Amino acid sequence: MRTSESTTPKSTNKTTSSGQHKKIIDTLSEKSLPDLLMDYRQLHAAPELSHQEKNTAAHMATRLQAMGYEVIHPFGRYNEKHRPCYGVVAVLRQGEGPCVLYRADMDALPIEEKTGLPFASRVRMKDDNGKTVPVMHACGHDLHCALLLGIAGVLMQLRAHWRGTMIFIAQPGEESSDGAEAMLRAGLYEKFALPDYALAVHVHDSTPAGRMKYLSGYAFAGVNSIDLIVRGIGGHGAYPEKCVDPVVLSAQIILALQTVISRTKSALDPAVITVGSIHGGTRRNIIPEEVLLEMTVRTYKQEVKEKVLTAIERIARGAAVAAGLPKDRYPLLNRASSLAPVYNSPQLVRRCSRVLKSILGAANVSSGEPTLGAEDFSCYALDGRIPAALFWLGVADPEALHAAEKSAAFVAPIHSPEFRVMAEPALRTGLRAMTAVILDLLKRI
Ligand SMILES: [Zn+2]
Ligand SMILES: [Zn+2]
């Protein structure tokens, strides 16, 4: 039985001091923890792959509806029109005041769980290509969902204390990088409201549970996926003089691409080019007609991104020219997809980090390091038009971290089969922290 939604604190006086708020938040958070742990375990045991978060979304929608939110589900539209999109939007309008959007992601990964937890996943399901794969919540999105439910529950109970609009989003397709875009494409901001602030939390595998980290400015990289078709002139492997070998050309291009990183942009601007897949040819004695290189380019700044992409094109074409290929056999470069970098609004981060420190204690809140990983939370900021911030929530066992520092022991990172979180302290921390942060942004009464 769920108990946390039924208790509403009485608000007799019009204004409540932040000290009182802190106390109320603590009490309500503590009360809702048993339910949230249940949510967490339930979601952990039943993970679903990107694009297939049907039951997770139903769980989220049911819980949010029971709290009293206006819930719209399923919401979202993928580019591939036949693909259902299981986004959940929950709204609470409380009159004039700021609009705050809080997002959690729902999808899991094709990984076989090896944590040995009593509620470990044994789920197998078909991926987008029809292949049956094991599924595991190895990126903490189950905890993100439970945390969202906790925050939504406490803010609902505290509704007499704030004015404004709260929009909660349970987002599908984060790992596939197309869920946020799908929700925006379906008119998230037009149909509900343009938020004044957008917030999210991601678990952090090397920060102890009980602590949080914030980042000002670039937090995650922008990613461009690029397909480069290196064309040549095919023929018999015995007569390379009658051909232009695209395999050799590809090898030259791949090595030359690394000079883009070291020689075409400032060393102070991070960027990575990874050619993760190369396919060409059918037999050992045939020089093929073409080779496909699939790569990702990661950058923070827009101007660096353009510089790097232009350099890739130049190098590929230059190799073709040097090989004496005719113009109609020059390489083809296709920008398959792109994702903007997560830029945490410094002003918003400054404001929120003050709240985090006041509620968690300064020793439990610190500045984190940026990563060249990607997060499609970036989409909600509309290229910097909406102040947005994503915070790191520590989930690691402090003792395991300590042991790992002293020896060669290993703390399983996210996306690993052994990744596990300390759910209770992490949920408690995230719930107290993010409820206080959101309350601070809304109009308090
Ligand atoms: Zn992930
Ligand atoms: Zn994740």
CSV table of C-alpha atoms in Angstrom, one decimal, residues 16 60 121 150 253 416:
chain,number,residue,atom,x,y,z
A,16,THR,CA,6.9,30.0,5.4
A,60,MET,CA,5.0,6.5,-14.2
A,121,SER,CA,16.7,-8.1,-14.2
A,150,GLY,CA,9.4,11.4,-5.2
A,253,ILE,CA,42.1,9.2,-44.0
A,416,SER,CA,28.6,-2.2,-17.0
